[in-house]
PDB file of C-alpha atoms in Angstrom:
ATOM      1  CA  MET E 702      60.986 100.554 -28.672  1.00  0.00           C
ATOM      2  CA  LEU E 703      59.568  98.704 -31.703  1.00  0.00           C
ATOM      3  CA  ASN E 704      61.521  95.542 -30.865  1.00  0.00           C
ATOM      4  CA  THR E 705      60.280  95.686 -27.269  1.00  0.00           C
ATOM      5  CA  LEU E 706      56.681  95.995 -28.493  1.00  0.00           C
ATOM      6  CA  LYS E 707      57.094  93.047 -30.869  1.00  0.00           C
ATOM      7  CA  LYS E 708      58.575  90.973 -28.086  1.00  0.00           C
ATOM      8  CA  SER E 709      55.680  91.814 -25.748  1.00  0.00           C
ATOM      9  CA  LEU E 710      53.137  90.874 -28.419  1.00  0.00           C
ATOM     10  CA  PHE E 711      54.928  87.579 -29.071  1.00  0.00           C
ATOM     11  CA  VAL E 712      54.937  86.700 -25.358  1.00  0.00           C
ATOM     12  CA  ALA E 713      51.247  87.600 -25.046  1.00  0.00           C
ATOM     13  CA  LEU E 714      50.321  85.444 -28.051  1.00  0.00           C
ATOM     14  CA  PHE E 715      52.429  82.569 -26.756  1.00  0.00           C
ATOM     15  CA  MET E 716      50.729  82.708 -23.367  1.00  0.00           C
ATOM     16  CA  LEU E 717      47.319  82.898 -25.021  1.00  0.00           C
ATOM     17  CA  CYS E 718      48.011  79.820 -27.151  1.00  0.00           C
ATOM     18  CA  GLY E 719      49.375  78.009 -24.156  1.00  0.00           C
ATOM     19  CA  SER E 720      46.251  78.684 -22.140  1.00  0.00           C
ATOM     20  CA  ALA E 721      44.023  77.556 -25.036  1.00  0.00           C
ATOM     21  CA  TYR E 722      45.788  74.179 -25.122  1.00  0.00           C
ATOM     22  CA  ALA E 723      46.652  73.897 -21.452  1.00  0.00           C
ATOM     23  CA  GLU E 724      47.841  70.509 -20.254  1.00  0.00           C
ATOM     24  CA  LEU E 725      45.584  68.745 -17.784  1.00  0.00           C
ATOM     25  CA  PRO E 726      46.956  67.598 -14.409  1.00  0.00           C
ATOM     26  CA  GLN E 727      48.702  64.236 -14.731  1.00  0.00           C
ATOM     27  CA  ASP E 728      46.155  62.520 -12.472  1.00  0.00           C
ATOM     28  CA  TYR E 729      43.118  64.125 -14.144  1.00  0.00           C
ATOM     29  CA  LYS E 730      40.200  61.742 -14.590  1.00  0.00           C
ATOM     30  CA  VAL E 731      36.532  62.059 -15.535  1.00  0.00           C
ATOM     31  CA  VAL E 732      34.024  60.064 -13.513  1.00  0.00           C
ATOM     32  CA  LEU E 733      31.584  58.787 -16.143  1.00  0.00           C
ATOM     33  CA  LEU E 734      28.122  57.617 -15.121  1.00  0.00           C
ATOM     34  CA  THR E 735      25.509  55.854 -17.190  1.00  0.00           C
ATOM     35  CA  GLU E 736      22.376  53.733 -16.801  1.00  0.00           C
ATOM     36  CA  ASN E 737      20.586  50.896 -18.538  1.00  0.00           C
ATOM     37  CA  PHE E 738      19.271  52.679 -21.634  1.00  0.00           C
ATOM     38  CA  PRO E 739      19.487  50.019 -24.350  1.00  0.00           C
ATOM     39  CA  PRO E 740      20.639  49.866 -27.054  1.00  0.00           C
ATOM     40  CA  PHE E 741      22.715  52.974 -26.244  1.00  0.00           C
ATOM     41  CA  ASN E 742      24.184  51.981 -22.861  1.00  0.00           C
ATOM     42  CA  MET E 743      23.501  48.822 -20.868  1.00  0.00           C
ATOM     43  CA  ALA E 744      25.001  46.280 -18.497  1.00  0.00           C
ATOM     44  CA  VAL E 745      26.250  43.154 -20.239  1.00  0.00           C
ATOM     45  CA  ASP E 746      24.518  41.024 -17.581  1.00  0.00           C
ATOM     46  CA  ASP E 747      21.337  43.178 -17.622  1.00  0.00           C
ATOM     47  CA  LYS E 748      21.772  44.127 -13.963  1.00  0.00           C
ATOM     48  CA  ASN E 749      21.551  47.656 -12.513  1.00  0.00           C
ATOM     49  CA  PHE E 750      25.223  47.893 -11.587  1.00  0.00           C
ATOM     50  CA  ALA E 751      28.283  47.410 -13.775  1.00  0.00           C
ATOM     51  CA  ARG E 752      31.752  48.844 -14.328  1.00  0.00           C
ATOM     52  CA  ASP E 753      34.011  49.386 -17.336  1.00  0.00           C
ATOM     53  CA  ASP E 754      33.992  46.302 -19.609  1.00  0.00           C
ATOM     54  CA  GLY E 755      30.715  45.156 -18.067  1.00  0.00           C
ATOM     55  CA  ILE E 756      28.999  47.955 -20.007  1.00  0.00           C
ATOM     56  CA  ASP E 757      28.277  48.038 -23.718  1.00  0.00           C
ATOM     57  CA  GLY E 758      25.939  49.714 -26.203  1.00  0.00           C
ATOM     58  CA  ILE E 759      26.152  52.260 -29.017  1.00  0.00           C
ATOM     59  CA  SER E 760      26.948  55.272 -26.822  1.00  0.00           C
ATOM     60  CA  ALA E 761      29.224  53.340 -24.465  1.00  0.00           C
ATOM     61  CA  ASP E 762      31.427  52.147 -27.338  1.00  0.00           C
ATOM     62  CA  ILE E 763      31.568  55.617 -28.873  1.00  0.00           C
ATOM     63  CA  VAL E 764      32.376  57.347 -25.564  1.00  0.00           C
ATOM     64  CA  ARG E 765      35.175  54.867 -24.803  1.00  0.00           C
ATOM     65  CA  GLU E 766      36.811  55.499 -28.177  1.00  0.00           C
ATOM     66  CA  MET E 767      36.294  59.238 -27.778  1.00  0.00           C
ATOM     67  CA  PHE E 768      38.169  59.350 -24.456  1.00  0.00           C
ATOM     68  CA  LYS E 769      40.910  57.067 -25.798  1.00  0.00           C
ATOM     69  CA  ARG E 770      41.503  59.309 -28.793  1.00  0.00           C
ATOM     70  CA  ALA E 771      41.354  62.479 -26.685  1.00  0.00           C
ATOM     71  CA  GLY E 772      43.942  61.037 -24.276  1.00  0.00           C
ATOM     72  CA  ILE E 773      41.753  61.626 -21.209  1.00  0.00           C
ATOM     73  CA  ASP E 774      41.504  59.098 -18.398  1.00  0.00           C
ATOM     74  CA  TYR E 775      38.139  58.079 -16.962  1.00  0.00           C
ATOM     75  CA  THR E 776      36.212  55.598 -14.858  1.00  0.00           C
ATOM     76  CA  LEU E 777      32.889  54.224 -16.106  1.00  0.00           C
ATOM     77  CA  THR E 778      30.072  53.011 -13.872  1.00  0.00           C
ATOM     78  CA  LEU E 779      26.501  51.993 -14.634  1.00  0.00           C
ATOM     79  CA  ARG E 780      24.107  52.619 -11.758  1.00  0.00           C
ATOM     80  CA  PHE E 781      20.457  53.180 -10.926  1.00  0.00           C
ATOM     81  CA  PRO E 782      18.334  55.292 -10.754  1.00  0.00           C
ATOM     82  CA  TRP E 783      18.820  57.982 -13.427  1.00  0.00           C
ATOM     83  CA  ASP E 784      17.566  60.696 -11.076  1.00  0.00           C
ATOM     84  CA  ARG E 785      20.525  60.118  -8.725  1.00  0.00           C
ATOM     85  CA  LEU E 786      23.085  60.050 -11.556  1.00  0.00           C
ATOM     86  CA  TYR E 787      21.668  63.269 -12.979  1.00  0.00           C
ATOM     87  CA  ARG E 788      21.972  65.078  -9.657  1.00  0.00           C
ATOM     88  CA  LEU E 789      25.497  63.773  -9.018  1.00  0.00           C
ATOM     89  CA  THR E 790      26.639  65.118 -12.389  1.00  0.00           C
ATOM     90  CA  LEU E 791      25.023  68.479 -11.665  1.00  0.00           C
ATOM     91  CA  ASP E 792      26.792  68.749  -8.308  1.00  0.00           C
ATOM     92  CA  LYS E 793      30.224  67.144  -8.671  1.00  0.00           C
ATOM     93  CA  PRO E 794      33.178  68.590 -10.665  1.00  0.00           C
ATOM     94  CA  ASN E 795      34.621  66.339 -13.410  1.00  0.00           C
ATOM     95  CA  TYR E 796      31.560  64.086 -13.488  1.00  0.00           C
ATOM     96  CA  GLY E 797      29.959  63.170 -16.802  1.00  0.00           C
ATOM     97  CA  LEU E 798      26.670  61.489 -17.743  1.00  0.00           C
ATOM     98  CA  PHE E 799      25.499  59.739 -20.908  1.00  0.00           C
ATOM     99  CA  SER E 800      23.336  59.168 -22.863  1.00  0.00           C
ATOM    100  CA  THR E 801      21.775  62.525 -21.954  1.00  0.00           C
ATOM    101  CA  THR E 802      19.156  64.122 -24.174  1.00  0.00           C
ATOM    102  CA  TYR E 803      20.134  67.674 -25.102  1.00  0.00           C
ATOM    103  CA  THR E 804      17.350  70.201 -24.492  1.00  0.00           C
ATOM    104  CA  GLU E 805      17.198  73.981 -24.262  1.00  0.00           C
ATOM    105  CA  GLU E 806      16.111  73.655 -20.626  1.00  0.00           C
ATOM    106  CA  ARG E 807      19.207  71.598 -19.795  1.00  0.00           C
ATOM    107  CA  LYS E 808      21.626  73.597 -21.961  1.00  0.00           C
ATOM    108  CA  PRO E 809      22.858  75.976 -19.209  1.00  0.00           C
ATOM    109  CA  LEU E 810      23.188  73.198 -16.619  1.00  0.00           C
ATOM    110  CA  PHE E 811      26.082  71.272 -18.188  1.00  0.00           C
ATOM    111  CA  LYS E 812      28.912  71.404 -20.708  1.00  0.00           C
ATOM    112  CA  TRP E 813      28.068  69.249 -23.719  1.00  0.00           C
ATOM    113  CA  VAL E 814      29.854  66.920 -26.136  1.00  0.00           C
ATOM    114  CA  GLY E 815      27.881  65.501 -29.044  1.00  0.00           C
ATOM    115  CA  PRO E 816      25.662  64.556 -30.603  1.00  0.00           C
ATOM    116  CA  ILE E 817      26.463  60.892 -30.041  1.00  0.00           C
ATOM    117  CA  ALA E 818      23.173  59.519 -31.402  1.00  0.00           C
ATOM    118  CA  LYS E 819      19.699  60.570 -32.515  1.00  0.00           C
ATOM    119  CA  THR E 820      16.361  59.366 -31.183  1.00  0.00           C
ATOM    120  CA  GLY E 821      12.662  60.205 -31.240  1.00  0.00           C
ATOM    121  CA  TRP E 822      10.131  60.774 -28.465  1.00  0.00           C
ATOM    122  CA  VAL E 823       6.925  58.769 -28.713  1.00  0.00           C
ATOM    123  CA  LEU E 824       3.689  57.873 -26.969  1.00  0.00           C
ATOM    124  CA  LEU E 825       3.110  54.112 -27.073  1.00  0.00           C
ATOM    125  CA  ALA E 826      -0.093  52.196 -26.415  1.00  0.00           C
ATOM    126  CA  ALA E 827      -0.506  48.543 -25.468  1.00  0.00           C
ATOM    127  CA  PRO E 828      -1.008  45.970 -28.239  1.00  0.00           C
ATOM    128  CA  GLY E 829      -4.574  46.121 -29.525  1.00  0.00           C
ATOM    129  CA  ASN E 830      -5.245  49.531 -27.985  1.00  0.00           C
ATOM    130  CA  ASP E 831      -6.673  51.888 -30.616  1.00  0.00           C
ATOM    131  CA  ILE E 832      -6.153  55.215 -28.783  1.00  0.00           C
ATOM    132  CA  LYS E 833      -5.706  58.055 -31.254  1.00  0.00           C
ATOM    133  CA  VAL E 834      -4.310  61.494 -30.434  1.00  0.00           C
ATOM    134  CA  SER E 835      -3.111  64.318 -32.657  1.00  0.00           C
ATOM    135  CA  SER E 836      -1.058  66.264 -30.092  1.00  0.00           C
ATOM    136  CA  LEU E 837       0.296  66.140 -26.544  1.00  0.00           C
ATOM    137  CA  GLN E 838      -2.525  68.386 -25.397  1.00  0.00           C
ATOM    138  CA  ASP E 839      -4.951  65.868 -26.864  1.00  0.00           C
ATOM    139  CA  ALA E 840      -3.144  63.124 -24.910  1.00  0.00           C
ATOM    140  CA  ALA E 841      -3.432  64.974 -21.590  1.00  0.00           C
ATOM    141  CA  LYS E 842      -6.796  63.322 -20.851  1.00  0.00           C
ATOM    142  CA  TYR E 843      -5.059  59.927 -20.660  1.00  0.00           C
ATOM    143  CA  ARG E 844      -2.860  58.448 -17.935  1.00  0.00           C
ATOM    144  CA  ILE E 845       0.685  58.797 -19.259  1.00  0.00           C
ATOM    145  CA  GLY E 846       3.568  56.854 -17.760  1.00  0.00           C
ATOM    146  CA  ALA E 847       7.121  58.248 -17.999  1.00  0.00           C
ATOM    147  CA  TYR E 848      10.597  57.917 -16.474  1.00  0.00           C
ATOM    148  CA  LYS E 849      11.448  60.248 -13.575  1.00  0.00           C
ATOM    149  CA  ASN E 850      13.770  63.150 -14.486  1.00  0.00           C
ATOM    150  CA  ASP E 851      14.142  61.796 -18.018  1.00  0.00           C
ATOM    151  CA  ALA E 852      14.066  64.469 -20.727  1.00  0.00           C
ATOM    152  CA  VAL E 853      10.772  63.086 -22.072  1.00  0.00           C
ATOM    153  CA  SER E 854       9.100  63.420 -18.685  1.00  0.00           C
ATOM    154  CA  GLN E 855      10.571  66.884 -18.150  1.00  0.00           C
ATOM    155  CA  ASN E 856       9.243  67.975 -21.523  1.00  0.00           C
ATOM    156  CA  LEU E 857       5.728  66.761 -20.724  1.00  0.00           C
ATOM    157  CA  GLU E 858       5.788  68.556 -17.368  1.00  0.00           C
ATOM    158  CA  SER E 859       6.996  71.788 -18.993  1.00  0.00           C
ATOM    159  CA  GLN E 860       3.902  71.660 -21.215  1.00  0.00           C
ATOM    160  CA  GLY E 861       1.531  71.305 -18.298  1.00  0.00           C
ATOM    161  CA  LEU E 862       1.027  67.540 -18.419  1.00  0.00           C
ATOM    162  CA  GLU E 863       1.294  65.400 -15.302  1.00  0.00           C
ATOM    163  CA  PRO E 864       3.004  62.111 -16.191  1.00  0.00           C
ATOM    164  CA  ILE E 865       3.017  59.255 -13.709  1.00  0.00           C
ATOM    165  CA  ASN E 866       6.760  58.868 -13.219  1.00  0.00           C
ATOM    166  CA  ALA E 867       8.497  55.559 -12.525  1.00  0.00           C
ATOM    167  CA  LEU E 868      12.045  55.067 -11.224  1.00  0.00           C
ATOM    168  CA  ARG E 869      12.677  52.421 -13.908  1.00  0.00           C
ATOM    169  CA  ASP E 870      11.394  52.800 -17.455  1.00  0.00           C
ATOM    170  CA  GLN E 871      10.827  49.021 -17.594  1.00  0.00           C
ATOM    171  CA  GLU E 872       8.078  49.481 -15.005  1.00  0.00           C
ATOM    172  CA  ASN E 873       6.066  51.378 -17.599  1.00  0.00           C
ATOM    173  CA  VAL E 874       5.979  48.329 -19.887  1.00  0.00           C
ATOM    174  CA  LYS E 875       4.253  46.314 -17.157  1.00  0.00           C
ATOM    175  CA  LYS E 876       1.934  49.173 -16.231  1.00  0.00           C
ATOM    176  CA  LEU E 877       0.916  49.573 -19.871  1.00  0.00           C
ATOM    177  CA  VAL E 878      -0.031  45.933 -20.437  1.00  0.00           C
ATOM    178  CA  ARG E 879      -1.803  45.773 -17.045  1.00  0.00           C
ATOM    179  CA  GLY E 880      -3.887  48.835 -17.883  1.00  0.00           C
ATOM    180  CA  GLN E 881      -2.406  50.939 -15.061  1.00  0.00           C
ATOM    181  CA  ILE E 882      -1.455  53.608 -17.608  1.00  0.00           C
ATOM    182  CA  ASP E 883      -2.992  54.350 -21.001  1.00  0.00           C
ATOM    183  CA  LEU E 884       0.114  55.649 -22.785  1.00  0.00           C
ATOM    184  CA  TRP E 885       3.844  55.331 -22.288  1.00  0.00           C
ATOM    185  CA  ALA E 886       6.008  58.355 -23.062  1.00  0.00           C
ATOM    186  CA  THR E 887       9.456  57.099 -23.967  1.00  0.00           C
ATOM    187  CA  THR E 888      12.335  57.225 -26.410  1.00  0.00           C
ATOM    188  CA  ASP E 889      12.373  55.264 -29.667  1.00  0.00           C
ATOM    189  CA  PRO E 890      14.013  52.739 -30.157  1.00  0.00           C
ATOM    190  CA  VAL E 891      14.683  52.396 -26.421  1.00  0.00           C
ATOM    191  CA  GLY E 892      11.041  51.742 -25.503  1.00  0.00           C
ATOM    192  CA  ARG E 893      10.634  48.909 -27.974  1.00  0.00           C
ATOM    193  CA  TYR E 894      13.945  47.384 -26.884  1.00  0.00           C
ATOM    194  CA  LEU E 895      12.869  47.435 -23.214  1.00  0.00           C
ATOM    195  CA  ALA E 896       9.440  46.023 -24.100  1.00  0.00           C
ATOM    196  CA  LYS E 897      11.016  43.159 -26.012  1.00  0.00           C
ATOM    197  CA  GLN E 898      13.073  42.304 -22.921  1.00  0.00           C
ATOM    198  CA  GLU E 899       9.778  41.983 -21.036  1.00  0.00           C
ATOM    199  CA  ASP E 900       8.386  39.747 -23.824  1.00  0.00           C
ATOM    200  CA  VAL E 901       6.037  42.498 -24.990  1.00  0.00           C
ATOM    201  CA  THR E 902       5.765  43.175 -28.719  1.00  0.00           C
ATOM    202  CA  GLY E 903       3.266  44.890 -31.003  1.00  0.00           C
ATOM    203  CA  LEU E 904       3.192  48.215 -29.165  1.00  0.00           C
ATOM    204  CA  ASN E 905       1.252  50.893 -31.039  1.00  0.00           C
ATOM    205  CA  THR E 906       2.959  54.234 -31.753  1.00  0.00           C
ATOM    206  CA  VAL E 907       0.183  56.734 -31.012  1.00  0.00           C
ATOM    207  CA  LEU E 908       2.236  59.903 -31.454  1.00  0.00           C
ATOM    208  CA  ARG E 909       5.807  60.788 -32.385  1.00  0.00           C
ATOM    209  CA  PHE E 910       6.167  64.273 -30.956  1.00  0.00           C
ATOM    210  CA  ARG E 911       9.832  65.209 -31.051  1.00  0.00           C
ATOM    211  CA  GLU E 912      13.196  64.288 -32.514  1.00  0.00           C
ATOM    212  CA  ALA E 913      16.059  64.338 -30.027  1.00  0.00           C
ATOM    213  CA  GLU E 914      19.841  64.041 -29.835  1.00  0.00           C
ATOM    214  CA  LEU E 915      21.890  62.214 -27.200  1.00  0.00           C
ATOM    215  CA  TYR E 916      25.021  63.845 -25.742  1.00  0.00           C
ATOM    216  CA  LEU E 917      27.650  63.426 -23.069  1.00  0.00           C
ATOM    217  CA  ALA E 918      26.748  65.943 -20.343  1.00  0.00           C
ATOM    218  CA  LEU E 919      29.683  67.183 -18.250  1.00  0.00           C
ATOM    219  CA  ASN E 920      29.601  69.080 -14.964  1.00  0.00           C
ATOM    220  CA  LYS E 921      29.890  72.831 -15.553  1.00  0.00           C
ATOM    221  CA  ASP E 922      33.251  72.977 -13.749  1.00  0.00           C
ATOM    222  CA  THR E 923      34.837  70.606 -16.284  1.00  0.00           C
ATOM    223  CA  PRO E 924      37.841  72.338 -17.949  1.00  0.00           C
ATOM    224  CA  ASP E 925      37.111  73.663 -21.443  1.00  0.00           C
ATOM    225  CA  GLU E 926      40.216  71.793 -22.609  1.00  0.00           C
ATOM    226  CA  VAL E 927      38.475  68.502 -21.820  1.00  0.00           C
ATOM    227  CA  VAL E 928      35.326  69.506 -23.693  1.00  0.00           C
ATOM    228  CA  GLN E 929      37.294  70.653 -26.736  1.00  0.00           C
ATOM    229  CA  ARG E 930      39.438  67.542 -26.951  1.00  0.00           C
ATOM    230  CA  LEU E 931      36.470  65.216 -26.593  1.00  0.00           C
ATOM    231  CA  GLN E 932      34.420  67.104 -29.181  1.00  0.00           C
ATOM    232  CA  LYS E 933      37.340  67.033 -31.625  1.00  0.00           C
ATOM    233  CA  ALA E 934      37.707  63.279 -31.113  1.00  0.00           C
ATOM    234  CA  LEU E 935      33.984  62.711 -31.642  1.00  0.00           C
ATOM    235  CA  ASP E 936      33.965  64.804 -34.830  1.00  0.00           C
ATOM    236  CA  GLU E 937      36.871  62.746 -36.175  1.00  0.00           C
ATOM    237  CA  LEU E 938      35.109  59.474 -35.356  1.00  0.00           C
ATOM    238  CA  ARG E 939      31.996  60.664 -37.164  1.00  0.00           C
ATOM    239  CA  SER E 940      33.906  61.735 -40.286  1.00  0.00           C
ATOM    240  CA  GLU E 941      35.715  58.371 -40.373  1.00  0.00           C
ATOM    241  CA  GLY E 942      32.440  56.409 -40.312  1.00  0.00           C
ATOM    242  CA  PHE E 943      33.114  54.887 -36.880  1.00  0.00           C
ATOM    243  CA  ILE E 944      29.791  56.050 -35.406  1.00  0.00           C
ATOM    244  CA  ASP E 945      27.743  54.680 -38.307  1.00  0.00           C
ATOM    245  CA  ASP E 946      29.530  51.330 -38.034  1.00  0.00           C
ATOM    246  CA  ILE E 947      28.899  51.031 -34.287  1.00  0.00           C
ATOM    247  CA  THR E 948      25.237  52.012 -34.667  1.00  0.00           C
ATOM    248  CA  GLU E 949      24.622  49.465 -37.408  1.00  0.00           C
ATOM    249  CA  ASN E 950      26.326  46.783 -35.335  1.00  0.00           C
ATOM    250  CA  TYR E 951      23.716  47.160 -32.571  1.00  0.00           C
ATOM    251  CA  LEU E 952      20.616  47.929 -34.623  1.00  0.00           C
TER     252      LEU E 952
END
């Protein structure tokens, strides 16, 4: 009786371990989506469509190495606009999206791997503009431009503000210098990088209102095995100094 019980326990433990480290189907592949969000992910030719090696940036390089080390196959495509990529990843199994800002509001919508990088959320004013605000509520009286379905825009909306959303964050640079908006709500250093591409420098940081972290967001139906292997690979890369090296290379 005792031997039978021991045998049953052994089989149960073996099956439990096996399920915890279950092999993925041989043809398993993650469909990775990204956008132009320099210096974290961007098309080499600066266009709004690219695949695989036509994409670079801090996050892109890290994610590639992460998947390689985890032994998980993937395809990588850069498209536009962000709003469409976000909804595709919400709806389609085995889709992933980066660089996605992790927020409490988004937490239950995806499975997460990260953080890949850290950023800050800011309100920027045009060169020479001396607007001063002490809080977001104080900024509500101004016309604020933001990027549709971006975490910054979602955060402003959740606090009762009504940002004027654009489908491309670069549009906000032009709107700002033309006086069509008073403030630009964006991510630092992304905003300054985009502005520089439009030959705009000297933007004034009016308010830095939140620190943020960038993650890989995976559809909720993604197997836990995939999430665990990718997170383990990312943790190893961080401890080895790989992430710091890549970041310094771009910045």
